[in-house]
């Protein structure tokens, strides 16, 4: 079935759902059973459109319809712990996969500068002074030296709880800038993501080249699974905002921006959760000197596998359900 045939076959049903949504949003009484039925059918159509890589304007229309209907159906019943569980177990990983093109671009903009800057700083330790002043470099040396009481702790921090608060503020700030800067046609997000890749890579390359590899790598290996992933995801959400402004399609730019923000904000919720988790791990696990580096490497590797598996597979419908939906709709 071609996209045109698909749209022609089901456009009346989509128009009916739009009409029901308008009634539900403006009146207190509406046909809830019909809304639920149409919602399930359009969810099936959305899954088919995404699986068959139909044009973006078609999938965006279906995404908008299903999200509006979902909000109406569950607004009185889906709250508290149940809503949080659905966000964590279904909505967030689904939203990440739906933005995979933006995710790939954001990952490349982060990883490539990180590797280049890391190699440059490892090869020439003086390269770090192009990015940081001498006092900051000396502080990094002391934070990861063998004599440091806790790895990664600044001289001004008194204990792990103080560092936990610092990491929260720092991580959330980076994530917010990666996302919010996307309003500037996506260029802002690109700049923030690239800058963070360069800075993180340069610091890592410098510390490894300066003989602090064991302390530095054992410190970052665990929490980086959550923190670096969150930075890339925040950048992807920002790029989605920017693209909606540059290429609004059939919508006005403000409508396209509002629709993109509605989709991307689910990723932002997940990013906040990942950054909070990263801050806790960084403060109370990564910095601990009593934990052997080998143990940290093992746990860190498990965390990377867990994060990637969670984003890649969590919340996917079972194959039997997907096949049944296709047989019903196709």
GROMACS .gro file of C-alpha atoms in nm:
model
  330
    1UNK     CA    1   0.000   0.000   0.000
    2UNK     CA    2   0.146   0.337  -0.103
    3UNK     CA    3   0.132   0.635   0.132
    4UNK     CA    4  -0.137   0.796  -0.084
    5UNK     CA    5  -0.349   0.481  -0.078
    6UNK     CA    6  -0.296   0.449   0.297
    7UNK     CA    7  -0.403   0.809   0.358
    8UNK     CA    8  -0.702   0.782   0.128
    9UNK     CA    9  -0.820   0.464   0.300
   10UNK     CA   10  -0.802   0.593   0.655
   11UNK     CA   11  -0.833   0.972   0.628
   12UNK     CA   12  -1.209   0.966   0.710
   13UNK     CA   13  -1.136   0.780   1.034
   14UNK     CA   14  -0.863   1.030   1.124
   15UNK     CA   15  -1.097   1.320   1.052
   16UNK     CA   16  -1.359   1.160   1.277
   17UNK     CA   17  -1.105   1.130   1.559
   18UNK     CA   18  -1.011   1.496   1.514
   19UNK     CA   19  -1.378   1.591   1.543
   20UNK     CA   20  -1.427   1.381   1.855
   21UNK     CA   21  -1.115   1.538   2.013
   22UNK     CA   22  -1.246   1.888   1.941
   23UNK     CA   23  -1.576   1.803   2.106
   24UNK     CA   24  -1.403   1.646   2.404
   25UNK     CA   25  -1.178   1.949   2.453
   26UNK     CA   26  -1.464   2.201   2.441
   27UNK     CA   27  -1.750   2.014   2.610
   28UNK     CA   28  -1.790   1.822   2.931
   29UNK     CA   29  -1.978   1.532   2.772
   30UNK     CA   30  -1.849   1.329   2.479
   31UNK     CA   31  -1.858   0.974   2.345
   32UNK     CA   32  -1.574   0.820   2.543
   33UNK     CA   33  -1.622   0.472   2.397
   34UNK     CA   34  -1.596   0.601   2.042
   35UNK     CA   35  -1.289   0.806   2.134
   36UNK     CA   36  -1.118   0.498   2.278
   37UNK     CA   37  -1.204   0.290   1.971
   38UNK     CA   38  -1.073   0.551   1.729
   39UNK     CA   39  -0.763   0.598   1.943
   40UNK     CA   40  -0.674   0.229   1.922
   41UNK     CA   41  -0.726   0.222   1.546
   42UNK     CA   42  -0.510   0.531   1.486
   43UNK     CA   43  -0.237   0.387   1.711
   44UNK     CA   44  -0.230   0.088   1.477
   45UNK     CA   45  -0.209   0.320   1.177
   46UNK     CA   46   0.077   0.512   1.338
   47UNK     CA   47   0.270   0.190   1.401
   48UNK     CA   48   0.223   0.087   1.039
   49UNK     CA   49   0.324   0.430   0.906
   50UNK     CA   50   0.643   0.426   1.112
   51UNK     CA   51   0.728   0.067   1.018
   52UNK     CA   52   0.679   0.141   0.649
   53UNK     CA   53   0.873   0.471   0.667
   54UNK     CA   54   0.585   0.677   0.530
   55UNK     CA   55   0.643   1.054   0.480
   56UNK     CA   56   0.709   1.257   0.792
   57UNK     CA   57   0.399   1.477   0.753
   58UNK     CA   58   0.183   1.166   0.770
   59UNK     CA   59   0.348   1.020   1.080
   60UNK     CA   60   0.348   1.360   1.253
   61UNK     CA   61  -0.025   1.394   1.196
   62UNK     CA   62  -0.089   1.051   1.342
   63UNK     CA   63   0.145   1.119   1.635
   64UNK     CA   64  -0.041   1.440   1.712
   65UNK     CA   65  -0.378   1.265   1.697
   66UNK     CA   66  -0.276   0.975   1.919
   67UNK     CA   67  -0.113   1.199   2.177
   68UNK     CA   68  -0.416   1.429   2.196
   69UNK     CA   69  -0.650   1.133   2.230
   70UNK     CA   70  -0.426   0.966   2.488
   71UNK     CA   71  -0.422   1.281   2.697
   72UNK     CA   72  -0.802   1.299   2.696
   73UNK     CA   73  -0.855   0.932   2.774
   74UNK     CA   74  -0.610   0.912   3.061
   75UNK     CA   75  -0.622   1.261   3.206
   76UNK     CA   76  -0.848   1.157   3.498
   77UNK     CA   77  -0.709   0.814   3.564
   78UNK     CA   78  -0.343   0.814   3.466
   79UNK     CA   79  -0.155   0.991   3.741
   80UNK     CA   80   0.077   0.938   4.033
   81UNK     CA   81   0.290   0.626   4.040
   82UNK     CA   82   0.108   0.469   3.746
   83UNK     CA   83   0.179   0.769   3.526
   84UNK     CA   84   0.541   0.779   3.636
   85UNK     CA   85   0.581   0.408   3.566
   86UNK     CA   86   0.437   0.445   3.215
   87UNK     CA   87   0.663   0.742   3.147
   88UNK     CA   88   0.972   0.550   3.256
   89UNK     CA   89   0.886   0.212   3.107
   90UNK     CA   90   0.705   0.304   2.785
   91UNK     CA   91   0.678   0.670   2.688
   92UNK     CA   92   1.042   0.772   2.733
   93UNK     CA   93   1.212   0.484   2.547
   94UNK     CA   94   0.945   0.503   2.274
   95UNK     CA   95   1.010   0.875   2.232
   96UNK     CA   96   1.383   0.813   2.207
   97UNK     CA   97   1.335   0.557   1.930
   98UNK     CA   98   1.093   0.787   1.749
   99UNK     CA   99   1.369   1.053   1.742
  100UNK     CA  100   1.642   0.814   1.628
  101UNK     CA  101   1.746   1.033   1.333
  102UNK     CA  102   1.802   1.333   1.562
  103UNK     CA  103   1.969   1.101   1.813
  104UNK     CA  104   2.219   0.983   1.555
  105UNK     CA  105   2.309   1.338   1.454
  106UNK     CA  106   2.344   1.446   1.818
  107UNK     CA  107   2.562   1.142   1.898
  108UNK     CA  108   2.795   1.216   1.608
  109UNK     CA  109   2.823   1.583   1.708
  110UNK     CA  110   2.917   1.476   2.060
  111UNK     CA  111   3.135   1.167   2.008
  112UNK     CA  112   3.349   1.284   1.716
  113UNK     CA  113   3.467   1.611   1.883
  114UNK     CA  114   3.518   1.416   2.207
  115UNK     CA  115   3.750   1.168   2.036
  116UNK     CA  116   3.941   1.433   1.840
  117UNK     CA  117   3.989   1.660   2.143
  118UNK     CA  118   4.081   1.361   2.359
  119UNK     CA  119   4.346   1.249   2.113
  120UNK     CA  120   4.485   1.604   2.081
  121UNK     CA  121   4.512   1.649   2.459
  122UNK     CA  122   4.664   1.304   2.508
  123UNK     CA  123   4.924   1.371   2.238
  124UNK     CA  124   5.000   1.725   2.356
  125UNK     CA  125   4.906   1.797   2.722
  126UNK     CA  126   4.946   2.169   2.652
  127UNK     CA  127   4.637   2.154   2.430
  128UNK     CA  128   4.417   2.163   2.739
  129UNK     CA  129   4.530   2.521   2.809
  130UNK     CA  130   4.343   2.632   2.496
  131UNK     CA  131   4.022   2.540   2.677
  132UNK     CA  132   4.094   2.578   3.049
  133UNK     CA  133   4.308   2.808   3.258
  134UNK     CA  134   4.608   2.678   3.451
  135UNK     CA  135   4.428   2.683   3.789
  136UNK     CA  136   4.148   2.461   3.656
  137UNK     CA  137   4.400   2.219   3.510
  138UNK     CA  138   4.583   2.199   3.843
  139UNK     CA  139   4.255   2.128   4.020
  140UNK     CA  140   4.182   1.840   3.783
  141UNK     CA  141   4.530   1.702   3.858
  142UNK     CA  142   4.460   1.712   4.232
  143UNK     CA  143   4.108   1.562   4.194
  144UNK     CA  144   4.247   1.248   4.027
  145UNK     CA  145   4.585   1.215   4.196
  146UNK     CA  146   4.670   0.908   4.402
  147UNK     CA  147   4.669   1.125   4.715
  148UNK     CA  148   4.310   1.246   4.665
  149UNK     CA  149   4.081   1.133   4.948
  150UNK     CA  150   3.784   1.104   4.711
  151UNK     CA  151   3.809   1.096   4.334
  152UNK     CA  152   3.655   1.385   4.145
  153UNK     CA  153   3.593   1.601   4.453
  154UNK     CA  154   3.684   1.968   4.432
  155UNK     CA  155   3.890   2.129   4.705
  156UNK     CA  156   3.593   2.344   4.812
  157UNK     CA  157   3.359   2.045   4.864
  158UNK     CA  158   3.329   1.914   5.218
  159UNK     CA  159   3.163   1.576   5.161
  160UNK     CA  160   2.985   1.355   4.911
  161UNK     CA  161   2.646   1.516   4.981
  162UNK     CA  162   2.782   1.856   4.887
  163UNK     CA  163   2.922   1.709   4.567
  164UNK     CA  164   2.585   1.543   4.500
  165UNK     CA  165   2.419   1.885   4.505
  166UNK     CA  166   2.691   2.027   4.282
  167UNK     CA  167   2.654   1.745   4.030
  168UNK     CA  168   2.277   1.789   4.018
  169UNK     CA  169   2.305   2.161   3.943
  170UNK     CA  170   2.584   2.110   3.691
  171UNK     CA  171   2.423   1.815   3.509
  172UNK     CA  172   2.075   1.964   3.491
  173UNK     CA  173   2.223   2.290   3.365
  174UNK     CA  174   2.408   2.115   3.082
  175UNK     CA  175   2.101   1.913   2.983
  176UNK     CA  176   1.875   2.219   2.983
  177UNK     CA  177   2.116   2.417   2.766
  178UNK     CA  178   2.144   2.130   2.517
  179UNK     CA  179   1.767   2.121   2.481
  180UNK     CA  180   1.661   2.483   2.513
  181UNK     CA  181   1.926   2.614   2.275
  182UNK     CA  182   1.750   2.420   2.000
  183UNK     CA  183   1.502   2.706   1.969
  184UNK     CA  184   1.767   2.886   1.763
  185UNK     CA  185   1.700   2.671   1.455
  186UNK     CA  186   1.890   2.382   1.615
  187UNK     CA  187   2.222   2.565   1.587
  188UNK     CA  188   2.231   2.641   1.958
  189UNK     CA  189   2.192   2.274   2.053
  190UNK     CA  190   2.460   2.175   1.804
  191UNK     CA  191   2.703   2.427   1.953
  192UNK     CA  192   2.637   2.319   2.312
  193UNK     CA  193   2.667   1.948   2.229
  194UNK     CA  194   2.990   1.995   2.032
  195UNK     CA  195   3.138   2.218   2.304
  196UNK     CA  196   3.065   1.961   2.574
  197UNK     CA  197   3.215   1.687   2.359
  198UNK     CA  198   3.533   1.890   2.307
  199UNK     CA  199   3.566   1.983   2.674
  200UNK     CA  200   3.498   1.635   2.813
  201UNK     CA  201   3.728   1.475   2.557
  202UNK     CA  202   4.008   1.722   2.619
  203UNK     CA  203   3.996   1.679   2.998
  204UNK     CA  204   3.988   1.301   2.962
  205UNK     CA  205   4.275   1.296   2.713
  206UNK     CA  206   4.484   1.525   2.932
  207UNK     CA  207   4.431   1.319   3.248
  208UNK     CA  208   4.507   0.991   3.071
  209UNK     CA  209   4.820   1.137   2.913
  210UNK     CA  210   4.931   1.281   3.247
  211UNK     CA  211   4.933   0.946   3.424
  212UNK     CA  212   4.590   0.962   3.591
  213UNK     CA  213   4.426   0.708   3.361
  214UNK     CA  214   4.347   0.451   3.632
  215UNK     CA  215   4.183   0.700   3.868
  216UNK     CA  216   4.002   0.894   3.595
  217UNK     CA  217   3.863   0.599   3.404
  218UNK     CA  218   3.750   0.415   3.716
  219UNK     CA  219   3.576   0.736   3.824
  220UNK     CA  220   3.383   0.804   3.501
  221UNK     CA  221   3.307   0.453   3.376
  222UNK     CA  222   2.984   0.403   3.574
  223UNK     CA  223   2.804   0.738   3.582
  224UNK     CA  224   2.905   0.822   3.225
  225UNK     CA  225   2.651   0.565   3.102
  226UNK     CA  226   2.375   0.791   3.233
  227UNK     CA  227   2.536   1.135   3.202
  228UNK     CA  228   2.678   1.115   2.849
  229UNK     CA  229   2.364   0.943   2.720
  230UNK     CA  230   2.153   1.220   2.872
  231UNK     CA  231   2.361   1.491   2.705
  232UNK     CA  232   2.317   1.327   2.364
  233UNK     CA  233   1.943   1.281   2.423
  234UNK     CA  234   1.899   1.644   2.530
  235UNK     CA  235   2.082   1.751   2.216
  236UNK     CA  236   1.852   1.531   2.005
  237UNK     CA  237   1.545   1.692   2.163
  238UNK     CA  238   1.691   2.036   2.090
  239UNK     CA  239   1.758   1.942   1.728
  240UNK     CA  240   1.395   1.832   1.697
  241UNK     CA  241   1.286   2.179   1.808
  242UNK     CA  242   1.522   2.343   1.563
  243UNK     CA  243   1.415   2.129   1.270
  244UNK     CA  244   1.048   2.207   1.333
  245UNK     CA  245   1.132   2.575   1.301
  246UNK     CA  246   1.338   2.533   0.982
  247UNK     CA  247   1.100   2.286   0.813
  248UNK     CA  248   0.750   2.331   0.957
  249UNK     CA  249   0.581   2.139   0.675
  250UNK     CA  250   0.210   2.210   0.647
  251UNK     CA  251   0.201   2.381   0.987
  252UNK     CA  252   0.288   2.737   1.075
  253UNK     CA  253   0.626   2.765   1.245
  254UNK     CA  254   0.469   2.823   1.585
  255UNK     CA  255   0.237   2.523   1.544
  256UNK     CA  256   0.526   2.305   1.430
  257UNK     CA  257   0.737   2.424   1.723
  258UNK     CA  258   0.456   2.352   1.968
  259UNK     CA  259   0.403   2.004   1.824
  260UNK     CA  260   0.776   1.929   1.834
  261UNK     CA  261   0.802   2.051   2.192
  262UNK     CA  262   0.512   1.826   2.294
  263UNK     CA  263   0.696   1.526   2.152
  264UNK     CA  264   1.045   1.624   2.270
  265UNK     CA  265   0.944   1.708   2.627
  266UNK     CA  266   0.899   1.336   2.699
  267UNK     CA  267   1.270   1.294   2.623
  268UNK     CA  268   1.350   1.588   2.850
  269UNK     CA  269   1.170   1.417   3.140
  270UNK     CA  270   1.384   1.109   3.083
  271UNK     CA  271   1.699   1.319   3.054
  272UNK     CA  272   1.630   1.473   3.395
  273UNK     CA  273   1.590   1.126   3.544
  274UNK     CA  274   1.915   1.005   3.390
  275UNK     CA  275   2.104   1.312   3.512
  276UNK     CA  276   1.973   1.273   3.867
  277UNK     CA  277   2.080   0.910   3.863
  278UNK     CA  278   2.420   1.009   3.722
  279UNK     CA  279   2.465   1.267   4.000
  280UNK     CA  280   2.389   1.009   4.271
  281UNK     CA  281   2.624   0.750   4.122
  282UNK     CA  282   2.897   1.010   4.067
  283UNK     CA  283   2.883   1.139   4.424
  284UNK     CA  284   2.849   0.816   4.620
  285UNK     CA  285   2.994   0.543   4.399
  286UNK     CA  286   3.234   0.683   4.141
  287UNK     CA  287   3.425   0.893   4.393
  288UNK     CA  288   3.475   0.611   4.645
  289UNK     CA  289   3.838   0.506   4.684
  290UNK     CA  290   3.750   0.188   4.877
  291UNK     CA  291   3.588   0.029   4.568
  292UNK     CA  292   3.841  -0.151   4.350
  293UNK     CA  293   3.875  -0.014   3.994
  294UNK     CA  294   3.802  -0.362   3.853
  295UNK     CA  295   3.467  -0.362   4.031
  296UNK     CA  296   3.385  -0.018   3.892
  297UNK     CA  297   3.475  -0.130   3.541
  298UNK     CA  298   3.246  -0.431   3.572
  299UNK     CA  299   2.955  -0.230   3.709
  300UNK     CA  300   3.018   0.046   3.456
  301UNK     CA  301   3.008  -0.199   3.165
  302UNK     CA  302   2.683  -0.344   3.300
  303UNK     CA  303   2.533   0.005   3.325
  304UNK     CA  304   2.621   0.082   2.962
  305UNK     CA  305   2.459  -0.241   2.846
  306UNK     CA  306   2.154  -0.171   3.063
  307UNK     CA  307   2.107   0.184   2.933
  308UNK     CA  308   2.144   0.087   2.568
  309UNK     CA  309   1.912  -0.213   2.606
  310UNK     CA  310   1.656  -0.003   2.791
  311UNK     CA  311   1.647   0.267   2.523
  312UNK     CA  312   1.654   0.016   2.238
  313UNK     CA  313   1.399  -0.241   2.352
  314UNK     CA  314   1.202  -0.131   2.658
  315UNK     CA  315   0.836  -0.061   2.582
  316UNK     CA  316   0.834  -0.229   2.241
  317UNK     CA  317   0.513  -0.417   2.166
  318UNK     CA  318   0.539  -0.792   2.147
  319UNK     CA  319   0.577  -0.929   1.797
  320UNK     CA  320   0.244  -1.109   1.822
  321UNK     CA  321   0.069  -0.783   1.911
  322UNK     CA  322   0.236  -0.599   1.623
  323UNK     CA  323   0.138  -0.869   1.376
  324UNK     CA  324  -0.220  -0.867   1.499
  325UNK     CA  325  -0.235  -0.488   1.460
  326UNK     CA  326  -0.102  -0.505   1.105
  327UNK     CA  327  -0.350  -0.777   1.009
  328UNK     CA  328  -0.631  -0.570   1.152
  329UNK     CA  329  -0.531  -0.244   0.983
  330UNK     CA  330  -0.383  -0.366   0.654
   0.00000   0.00000   0.00000
